[in-house]
GROMACS .gro file of C-alpha atoms in nm:
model
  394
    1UNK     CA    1  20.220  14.770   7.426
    2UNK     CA    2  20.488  14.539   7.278
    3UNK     CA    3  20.395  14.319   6.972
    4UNK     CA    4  20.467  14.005   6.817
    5UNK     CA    5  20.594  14.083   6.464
    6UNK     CA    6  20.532  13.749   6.329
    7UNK     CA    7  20.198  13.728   6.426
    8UNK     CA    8  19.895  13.872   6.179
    9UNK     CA    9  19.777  14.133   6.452
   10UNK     CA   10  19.373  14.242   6.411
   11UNK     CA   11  19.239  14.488   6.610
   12UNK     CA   12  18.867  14.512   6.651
   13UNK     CA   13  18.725  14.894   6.758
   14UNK     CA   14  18.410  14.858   6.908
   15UNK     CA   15  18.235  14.614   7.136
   16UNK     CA   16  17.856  14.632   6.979
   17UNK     CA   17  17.683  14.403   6.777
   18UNK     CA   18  17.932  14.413   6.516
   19UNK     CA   19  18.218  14.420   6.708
   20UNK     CA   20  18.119  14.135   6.941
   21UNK     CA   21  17.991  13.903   6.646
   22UNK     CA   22  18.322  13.974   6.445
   23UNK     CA   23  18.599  13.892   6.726
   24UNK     CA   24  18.457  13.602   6.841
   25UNK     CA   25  18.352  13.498   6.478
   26UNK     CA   26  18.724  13.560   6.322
   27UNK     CA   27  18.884  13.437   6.654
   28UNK     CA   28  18.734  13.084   6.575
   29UNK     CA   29  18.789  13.098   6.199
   30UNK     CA   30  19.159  13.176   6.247
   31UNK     CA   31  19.245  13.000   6.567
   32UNK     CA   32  19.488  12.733   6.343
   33UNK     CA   33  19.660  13.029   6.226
   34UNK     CA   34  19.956  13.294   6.367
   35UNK     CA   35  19.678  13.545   6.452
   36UNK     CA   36  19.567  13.783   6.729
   37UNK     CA   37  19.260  13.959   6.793
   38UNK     CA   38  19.228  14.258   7.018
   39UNK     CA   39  18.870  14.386   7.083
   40UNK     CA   40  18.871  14.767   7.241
   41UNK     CA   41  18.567  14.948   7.351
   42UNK     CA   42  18.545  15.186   7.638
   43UNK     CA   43  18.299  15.005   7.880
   44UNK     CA   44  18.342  14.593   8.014
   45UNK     CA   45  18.017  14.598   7.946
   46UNK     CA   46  17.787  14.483   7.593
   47UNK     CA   47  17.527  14.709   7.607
   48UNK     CA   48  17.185  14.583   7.421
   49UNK     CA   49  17.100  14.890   7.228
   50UNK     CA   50  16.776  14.676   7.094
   51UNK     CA   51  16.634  14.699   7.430
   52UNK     CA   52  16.721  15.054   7.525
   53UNK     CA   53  16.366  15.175   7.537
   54UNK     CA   54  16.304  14.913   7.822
   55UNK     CA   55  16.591  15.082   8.023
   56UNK     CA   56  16.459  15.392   7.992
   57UNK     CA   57  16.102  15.319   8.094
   58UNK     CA   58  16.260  15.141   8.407
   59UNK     CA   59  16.331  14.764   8.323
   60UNK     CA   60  16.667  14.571   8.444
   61UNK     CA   61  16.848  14.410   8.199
   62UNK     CA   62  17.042  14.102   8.210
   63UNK     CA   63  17.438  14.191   8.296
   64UNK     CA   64  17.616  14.081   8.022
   65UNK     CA   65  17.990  14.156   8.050
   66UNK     CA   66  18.255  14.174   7.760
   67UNK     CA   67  18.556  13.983   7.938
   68UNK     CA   68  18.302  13.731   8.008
   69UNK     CA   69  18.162  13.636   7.681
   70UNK     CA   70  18.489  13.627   7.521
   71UNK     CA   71  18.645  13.400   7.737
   72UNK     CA   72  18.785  13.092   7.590
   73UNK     CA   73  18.768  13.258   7.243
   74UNK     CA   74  19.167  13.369   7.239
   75UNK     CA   75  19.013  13.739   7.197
   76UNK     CA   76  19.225  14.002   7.404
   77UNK     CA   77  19.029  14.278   7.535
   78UNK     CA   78  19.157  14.621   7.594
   79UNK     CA   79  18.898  14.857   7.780
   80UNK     CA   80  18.938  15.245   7.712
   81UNK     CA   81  18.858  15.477   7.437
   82UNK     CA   82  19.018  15.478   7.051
   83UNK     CA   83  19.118  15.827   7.069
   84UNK     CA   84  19.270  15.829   6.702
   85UNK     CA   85  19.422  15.619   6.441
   86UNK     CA   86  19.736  15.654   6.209
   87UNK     CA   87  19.665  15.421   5.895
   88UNK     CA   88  20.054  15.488   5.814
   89UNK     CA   89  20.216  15.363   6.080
   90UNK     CA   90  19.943  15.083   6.120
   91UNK     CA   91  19.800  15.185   6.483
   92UNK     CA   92  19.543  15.285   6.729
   93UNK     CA   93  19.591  15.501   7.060
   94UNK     CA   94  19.387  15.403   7.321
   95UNK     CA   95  19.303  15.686   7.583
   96UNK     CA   96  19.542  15.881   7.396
   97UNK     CA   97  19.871  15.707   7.559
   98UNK     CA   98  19.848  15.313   7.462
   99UNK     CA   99  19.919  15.187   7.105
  100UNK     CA  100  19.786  14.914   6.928
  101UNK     CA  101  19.993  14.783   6.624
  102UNK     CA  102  19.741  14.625   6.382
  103UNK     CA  103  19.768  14.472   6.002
  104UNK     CA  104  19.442  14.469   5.969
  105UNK     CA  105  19.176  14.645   6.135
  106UNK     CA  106  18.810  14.608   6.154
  107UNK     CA  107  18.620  14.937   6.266
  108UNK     CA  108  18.284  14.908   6.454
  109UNK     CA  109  18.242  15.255   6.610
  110UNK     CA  110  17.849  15.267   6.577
  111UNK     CA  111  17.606  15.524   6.555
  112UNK     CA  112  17.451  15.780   6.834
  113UNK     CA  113  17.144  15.932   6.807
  114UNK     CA  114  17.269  16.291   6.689
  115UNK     CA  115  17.156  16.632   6.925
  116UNK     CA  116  17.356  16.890   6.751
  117UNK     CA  117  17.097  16.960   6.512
  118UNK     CA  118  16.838  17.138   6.684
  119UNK     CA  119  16.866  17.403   6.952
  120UNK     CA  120  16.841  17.285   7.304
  121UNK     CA  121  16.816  16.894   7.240
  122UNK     CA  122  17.226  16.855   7.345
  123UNK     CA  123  17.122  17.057   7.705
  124UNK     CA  124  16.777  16.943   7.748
  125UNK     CA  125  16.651  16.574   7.573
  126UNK     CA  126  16.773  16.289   7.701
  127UNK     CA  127  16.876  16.022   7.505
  128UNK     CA  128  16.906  15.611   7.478
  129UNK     CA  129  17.292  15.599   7.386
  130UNK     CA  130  17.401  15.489   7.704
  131UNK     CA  131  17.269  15.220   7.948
  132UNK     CA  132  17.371  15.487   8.257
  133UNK     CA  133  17.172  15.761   8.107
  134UNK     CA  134  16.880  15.561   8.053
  135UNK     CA  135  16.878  15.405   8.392
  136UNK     CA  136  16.889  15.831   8.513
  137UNK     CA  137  16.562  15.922   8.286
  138UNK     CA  138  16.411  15.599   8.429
  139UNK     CA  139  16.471  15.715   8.785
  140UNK     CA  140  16.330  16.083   8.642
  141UNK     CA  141  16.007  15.915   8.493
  142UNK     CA  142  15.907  15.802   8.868
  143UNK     CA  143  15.973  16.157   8.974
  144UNK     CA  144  15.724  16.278   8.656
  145UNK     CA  145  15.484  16.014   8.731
  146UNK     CA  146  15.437  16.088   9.053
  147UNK     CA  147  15.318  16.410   9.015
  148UNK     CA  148  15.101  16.373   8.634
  149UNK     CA  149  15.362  16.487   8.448
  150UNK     CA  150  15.440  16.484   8.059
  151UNK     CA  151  15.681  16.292   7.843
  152UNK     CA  152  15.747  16.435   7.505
  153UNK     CA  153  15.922  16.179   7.247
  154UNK     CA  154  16.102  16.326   6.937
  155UNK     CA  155  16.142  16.110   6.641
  156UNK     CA  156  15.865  15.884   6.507
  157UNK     CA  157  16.131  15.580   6.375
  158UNK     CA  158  16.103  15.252   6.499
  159UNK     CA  159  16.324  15.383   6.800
  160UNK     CA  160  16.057  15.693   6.936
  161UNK     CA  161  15.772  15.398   6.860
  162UNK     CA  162  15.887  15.151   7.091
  163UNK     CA  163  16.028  15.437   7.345
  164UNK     CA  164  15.712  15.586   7.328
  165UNK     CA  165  15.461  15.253   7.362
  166UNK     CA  166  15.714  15.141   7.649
  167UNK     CA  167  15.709  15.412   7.796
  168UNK     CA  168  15.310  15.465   7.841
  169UNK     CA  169  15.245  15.103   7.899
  170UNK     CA  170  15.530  15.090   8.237
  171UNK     CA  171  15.335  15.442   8.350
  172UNK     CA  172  15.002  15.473   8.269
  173UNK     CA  173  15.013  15.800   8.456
  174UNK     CA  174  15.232  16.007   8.199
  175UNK     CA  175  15.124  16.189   7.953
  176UNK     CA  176  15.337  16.085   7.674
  177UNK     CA  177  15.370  16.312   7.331
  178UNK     CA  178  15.503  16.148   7.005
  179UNK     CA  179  15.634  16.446   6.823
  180UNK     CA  180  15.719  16.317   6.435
  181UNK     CA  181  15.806  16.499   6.120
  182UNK     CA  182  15.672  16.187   5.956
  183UNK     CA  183  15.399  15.976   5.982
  184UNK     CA  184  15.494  15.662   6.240
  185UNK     CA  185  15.549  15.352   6.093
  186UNK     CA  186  15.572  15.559   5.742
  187UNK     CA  187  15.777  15.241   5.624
  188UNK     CA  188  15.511  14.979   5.663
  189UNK     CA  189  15.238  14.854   5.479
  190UNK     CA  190  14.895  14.992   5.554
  191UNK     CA  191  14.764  14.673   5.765
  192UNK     CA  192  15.089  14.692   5.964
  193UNK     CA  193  15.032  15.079   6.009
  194UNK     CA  194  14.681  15.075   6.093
  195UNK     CA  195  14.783  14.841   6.378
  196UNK     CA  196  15.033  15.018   6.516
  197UNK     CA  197  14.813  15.316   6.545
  198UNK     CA  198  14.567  15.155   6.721
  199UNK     CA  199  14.824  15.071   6.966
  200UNK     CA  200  14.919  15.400   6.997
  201UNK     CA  201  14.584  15.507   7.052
  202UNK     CA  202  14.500  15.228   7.306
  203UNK     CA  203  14.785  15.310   7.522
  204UNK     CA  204  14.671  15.677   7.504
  205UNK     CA  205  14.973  15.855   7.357
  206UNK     CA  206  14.898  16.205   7.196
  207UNK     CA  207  15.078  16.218   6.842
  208UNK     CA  208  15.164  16.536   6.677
  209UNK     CA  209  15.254  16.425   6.329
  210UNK     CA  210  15.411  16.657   6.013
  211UNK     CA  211  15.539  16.867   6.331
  212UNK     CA  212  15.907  16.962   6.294
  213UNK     CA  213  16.086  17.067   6.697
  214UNK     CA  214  16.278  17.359   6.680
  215UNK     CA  215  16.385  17.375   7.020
  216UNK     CA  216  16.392  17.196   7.313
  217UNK     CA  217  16.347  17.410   7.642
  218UNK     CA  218  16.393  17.264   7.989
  219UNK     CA  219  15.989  17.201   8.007
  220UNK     CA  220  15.854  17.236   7.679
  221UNK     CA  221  15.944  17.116   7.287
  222UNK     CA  222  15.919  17.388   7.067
  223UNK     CA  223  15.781  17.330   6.679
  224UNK     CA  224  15.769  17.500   6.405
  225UNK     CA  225  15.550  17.826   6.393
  226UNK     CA  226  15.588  17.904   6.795
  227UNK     CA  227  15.374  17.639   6.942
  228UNK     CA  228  15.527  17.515   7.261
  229UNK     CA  229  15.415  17.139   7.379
  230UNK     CA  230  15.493  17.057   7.756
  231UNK     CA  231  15.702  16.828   7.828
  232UNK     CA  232  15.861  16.766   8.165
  233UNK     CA  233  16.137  16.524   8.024
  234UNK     CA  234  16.183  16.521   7.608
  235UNK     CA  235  16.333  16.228   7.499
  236UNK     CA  236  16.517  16.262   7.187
  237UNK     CA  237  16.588  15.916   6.951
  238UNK     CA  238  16.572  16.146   6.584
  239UNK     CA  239  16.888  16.170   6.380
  240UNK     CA  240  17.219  15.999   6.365
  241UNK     CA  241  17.572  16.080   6.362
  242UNK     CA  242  17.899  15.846   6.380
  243UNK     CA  243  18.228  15.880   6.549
  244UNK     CA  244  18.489  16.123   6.339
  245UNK     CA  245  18.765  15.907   6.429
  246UNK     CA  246  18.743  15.791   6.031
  247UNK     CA  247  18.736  16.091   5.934
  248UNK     CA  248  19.032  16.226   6.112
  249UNK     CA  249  19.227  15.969   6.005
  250UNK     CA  250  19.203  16.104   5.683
  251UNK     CA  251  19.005  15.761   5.545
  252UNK     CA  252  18.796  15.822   5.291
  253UNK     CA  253  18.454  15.888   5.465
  254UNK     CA  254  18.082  15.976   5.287
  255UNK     CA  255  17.945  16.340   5.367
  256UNK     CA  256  17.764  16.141   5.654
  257UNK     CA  257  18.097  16.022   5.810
  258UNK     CA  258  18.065  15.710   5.728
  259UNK     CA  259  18.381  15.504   5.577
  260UNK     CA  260  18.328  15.407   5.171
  261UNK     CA  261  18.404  15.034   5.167
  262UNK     CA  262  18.447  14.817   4.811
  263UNK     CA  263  18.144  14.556   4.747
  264UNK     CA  264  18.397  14.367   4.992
  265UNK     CA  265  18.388  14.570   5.315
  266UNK     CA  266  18.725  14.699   5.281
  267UNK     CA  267  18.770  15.061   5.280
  268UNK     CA  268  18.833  15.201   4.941
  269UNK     CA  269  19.160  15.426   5.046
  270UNK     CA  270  19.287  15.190   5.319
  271UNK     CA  271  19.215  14.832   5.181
  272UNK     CA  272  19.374  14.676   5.524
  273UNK     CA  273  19.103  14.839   5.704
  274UNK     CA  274  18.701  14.694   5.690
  275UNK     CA  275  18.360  14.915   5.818
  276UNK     CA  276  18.083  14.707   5.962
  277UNK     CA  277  17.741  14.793   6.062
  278UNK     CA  278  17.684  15.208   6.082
  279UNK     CA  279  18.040  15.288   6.035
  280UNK     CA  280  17.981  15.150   5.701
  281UNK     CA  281  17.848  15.288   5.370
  282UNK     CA  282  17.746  14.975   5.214
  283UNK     CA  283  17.602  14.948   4.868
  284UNK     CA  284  17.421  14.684   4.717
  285UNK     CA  285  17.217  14.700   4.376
  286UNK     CA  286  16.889  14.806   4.496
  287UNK     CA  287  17.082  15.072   4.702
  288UNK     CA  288  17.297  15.182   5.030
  289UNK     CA  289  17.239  14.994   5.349
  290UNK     CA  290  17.098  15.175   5.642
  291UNK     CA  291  17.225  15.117   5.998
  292UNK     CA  292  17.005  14.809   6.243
  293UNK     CA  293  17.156  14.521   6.421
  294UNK     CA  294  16.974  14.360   6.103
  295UNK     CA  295  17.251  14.419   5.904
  296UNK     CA  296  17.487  14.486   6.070
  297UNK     CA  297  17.532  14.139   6.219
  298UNK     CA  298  17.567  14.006   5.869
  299UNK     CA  299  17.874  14.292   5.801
  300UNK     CA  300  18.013  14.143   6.061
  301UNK     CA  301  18.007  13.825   6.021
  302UNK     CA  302  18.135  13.862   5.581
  303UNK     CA  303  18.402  14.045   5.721
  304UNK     CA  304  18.535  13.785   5.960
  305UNK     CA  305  18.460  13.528   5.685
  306UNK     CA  306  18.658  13.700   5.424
  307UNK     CA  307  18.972  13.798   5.618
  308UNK     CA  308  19.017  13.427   5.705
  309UNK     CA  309  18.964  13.319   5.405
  310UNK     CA  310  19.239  13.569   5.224
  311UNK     CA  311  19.503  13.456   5.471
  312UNK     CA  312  19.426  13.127   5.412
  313UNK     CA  313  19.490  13.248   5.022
  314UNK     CA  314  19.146  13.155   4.954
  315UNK     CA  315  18.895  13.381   4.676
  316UNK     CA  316  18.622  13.583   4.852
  317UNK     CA  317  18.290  13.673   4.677
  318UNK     CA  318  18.117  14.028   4.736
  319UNK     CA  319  17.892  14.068   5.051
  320UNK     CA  320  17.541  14.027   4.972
  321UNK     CA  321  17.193  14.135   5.197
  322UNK     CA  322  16.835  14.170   5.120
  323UNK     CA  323  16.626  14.289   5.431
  324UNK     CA  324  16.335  14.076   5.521
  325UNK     CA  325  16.171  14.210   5.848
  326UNK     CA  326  16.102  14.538   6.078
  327UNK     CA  327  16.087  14.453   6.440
  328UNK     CA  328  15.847  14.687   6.621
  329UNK     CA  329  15.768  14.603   6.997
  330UNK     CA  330  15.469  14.810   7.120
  331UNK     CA  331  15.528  14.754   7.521
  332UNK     CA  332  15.598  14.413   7.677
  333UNK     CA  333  15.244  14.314   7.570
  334UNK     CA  334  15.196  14.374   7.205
  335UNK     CA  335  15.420  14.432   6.905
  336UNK     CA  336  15.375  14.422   6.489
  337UNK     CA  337  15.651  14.286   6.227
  338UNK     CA  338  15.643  14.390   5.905
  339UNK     CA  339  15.764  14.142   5.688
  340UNK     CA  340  15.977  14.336   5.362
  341UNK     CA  341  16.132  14.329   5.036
  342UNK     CA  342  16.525  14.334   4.996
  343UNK     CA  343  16.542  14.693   4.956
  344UNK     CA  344  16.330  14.775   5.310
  345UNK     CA  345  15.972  14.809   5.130
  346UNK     CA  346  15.689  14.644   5.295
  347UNK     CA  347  15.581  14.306   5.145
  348UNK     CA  348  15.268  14.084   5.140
  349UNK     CA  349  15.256  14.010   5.478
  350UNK     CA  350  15.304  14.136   5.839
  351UNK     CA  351  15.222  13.947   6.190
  352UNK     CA  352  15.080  14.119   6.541
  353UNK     CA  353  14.962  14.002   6.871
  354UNK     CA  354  15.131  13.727   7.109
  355UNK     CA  355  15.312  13.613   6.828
  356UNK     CA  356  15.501  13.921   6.728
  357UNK     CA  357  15.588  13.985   7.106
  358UNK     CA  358  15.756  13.630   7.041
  359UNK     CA  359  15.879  13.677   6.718
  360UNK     CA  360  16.056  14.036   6.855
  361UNK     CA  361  16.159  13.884   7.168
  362UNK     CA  362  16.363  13.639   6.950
  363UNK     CA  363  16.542  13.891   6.795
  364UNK     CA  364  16.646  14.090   7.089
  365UNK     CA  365  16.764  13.844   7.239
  366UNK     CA  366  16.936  13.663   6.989
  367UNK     CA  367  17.301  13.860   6.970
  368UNK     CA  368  17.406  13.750   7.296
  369UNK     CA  369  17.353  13.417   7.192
  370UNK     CA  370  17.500  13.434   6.893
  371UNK     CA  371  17.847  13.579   7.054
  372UNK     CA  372  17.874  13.228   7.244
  373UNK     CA  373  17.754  13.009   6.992
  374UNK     CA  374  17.963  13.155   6.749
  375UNK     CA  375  18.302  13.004   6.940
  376UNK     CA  376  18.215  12.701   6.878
  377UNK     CA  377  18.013  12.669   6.542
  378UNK     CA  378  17.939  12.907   6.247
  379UNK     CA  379  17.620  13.119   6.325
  380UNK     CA  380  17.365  13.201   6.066
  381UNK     CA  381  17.301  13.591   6.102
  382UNK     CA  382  17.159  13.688   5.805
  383UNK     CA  383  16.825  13.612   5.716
  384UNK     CA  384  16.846  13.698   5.346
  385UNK     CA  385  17.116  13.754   5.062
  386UNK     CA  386  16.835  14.001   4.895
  387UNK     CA  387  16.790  13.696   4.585
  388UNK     CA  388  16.762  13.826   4.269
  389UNK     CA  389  16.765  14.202   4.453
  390UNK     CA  390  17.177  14.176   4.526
  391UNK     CA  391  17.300  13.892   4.199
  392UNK     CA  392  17.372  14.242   4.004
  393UNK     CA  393  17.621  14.323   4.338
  394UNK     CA  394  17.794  13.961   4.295
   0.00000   0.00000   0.00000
């Protein structure tokens, strides 16, 4: 691929949340100036990771394609799959045969849910990290169904919750397992807790709690001590791992993988390069940043505000976020939001009912949104800054 060399060339890896929101953010920000903006991800497609678990139990989800949403925005899009990068020479291969030149780049590879830990899981569990896999454990659910079958879930984070509650509610006649090392909901406050189990108990869903899987067999979850627990599909949404690409690139990574950015985004060893959302370790003063579309939105959005502000030779301040909710939908019917302190903890207060299933509708379906919006006006992502939490990190 030929490029302009007097034009400020940003590449953009990864179409997520992050991704999306940063193009289309920076593309507007910038469009006065000598500047191009290439978005690459592998599918045409934005998947809506927050609504995974309604995939999987068998829901159709609004088509909402990449080329699409960035039209009129002045974003190029290039669909195939970073294979590697050389921060030397400045570029990306694509499919292992195109290059992209870039002066800056902005790296969005996200997170998967991570298999390799535990025997079995890679061969046997399904997973929600791809809309075409989903839709297949969806079509296998019927199958189960049909004949009284059991559904094991592994993982009881917010992900295994609203798998799990989705999951029973779309087909009552499951049996469906929530297998946790942890107690569900562990980060909530008590009222918020004590709702959600009630939930869990009224849509009839067996919990085996402080349990830790050691295998996964083609019919069965295995925990610790030998007991086997049926399970005619196991869906796995525990642990986390994020692309190597970073780390083969020889950019300085955490022993996670993810890339060690300055209170500015920009990575520490390659300061032409910025991490957003999971491929980030972020730090603020209360502590490091854990992976949701929660904050990752607001990475993205910093980082499109700061680079067009530095080639406009303008100061930039440190990024800044407090956390101020968790999100839980319990089926299409019910859900519980925790409301939170900057670092995560539960606050004061927490909402349920009707009102949560609108409150967490809101948020799911907000990103989309925003990716429109955002080419024509400046979107407010972030909920909080974190207050008196995050002044020590400005």
């Amino acid at each position: 691929m030929s490029t302009n060399n007097t034009t400020h060339q940003i590449v953009v890896l990864g179409a997520g949340y992050t991704g999306m929101l940063a193009a289309v953010r920076l593309a507007r920000r910038t469009r006065k100036l000598d500047v191009k903006i290439t978005l690459v991800n592998p599918s045409d497609r934005f998947t809506e990771r927050l609504r995974m678990h309604q995939v999987a139990a068998g829901q159709e989800l609004t088509n909402h394609n990449i080329p699409a949403i960035l039209a009129g925005s002045g974003v190029e899009f290039v669909q195939g799959w970073a294979t590697s990068i050389d921060p030397q020479a400045q570029r990306v291969f694509v499919d292992g045969t195109a290059t992209l030149h870039y002066d800056e780049l902005i790296y969005a590879l996200g997170s998967n849910t991570d298999t390799t830990k535990v025997p079995g899981a890679a061969d046997h569990a399904w997973t929600l990290n791809d809309p075409r896999t989903a839709h297949r454990f969806a079509e296998q659910l019927k199958v189960v169904e049909a004949g009284g079958g059991t559904v094991a879930v592994c993982g009881g984070g917010l992900t295994g919750i609203e798998a799990a509650t989705e999951i029973a509610e779309q087909h009552p006649g499951l049996t469906v397992t929530l297998i946790s090392s942890g107690e569900p909901g562990a980060m909530m406050g008590d009222k918020a807790r004590a709702y959600l189990n009630k939930a869990l108990d009224r849509l009839g869903i067996v919990r085996q709690i402080g349990r830790h899987v050691t295998k996964v067999l083609p019919d069965a979850v295995e925990l610790a001590g030998g007991e086997l627990i049926s399970a005619d599909l196991t869906l796995w949404t525990t642990g986390v791992r994020v692309s190597p690409l970073a780390a083969e690139a020889g950019i300085d990574t955490d022993p996670r993988g993810l890339i060690v950015v300055d209170p500015t985004l920009r990575s520490v060893s390659h300061p032409n390069i910025c991490a957003v959302g999971d491929a980030a370790a972020v730090r603020q003063a209360w502590g490091q940043i854990h992976g949701t579309c929660q904050s990752g939105l607001p990475t993205a959005a910093y980082t499109a505000d700061t680079i067009a502000r530095r080639l406009r030779g303008k100061p930039v301040h440190p990024f800044r976020f407090g956390y101020f909710h968790q999100p839980v939908s319990l089926g299409r019917k019910d859900a519980v939001i925790q409301f939170t302190k900057a670092d995560d903890t539960p606050g004061r207060f927490h909402l349920t009912g009707r009102a949560a299933v609108m409150y967490k509708e809101s948020v799911s379906s907000s990103p989309p949104f925003a990716f429109k919006m955002s080419q024509k006006m400046t979107v407010s992502v972030q909920m909080s800054k974190g207050g008196k939490a995050t002044r020590a990190t400005a």
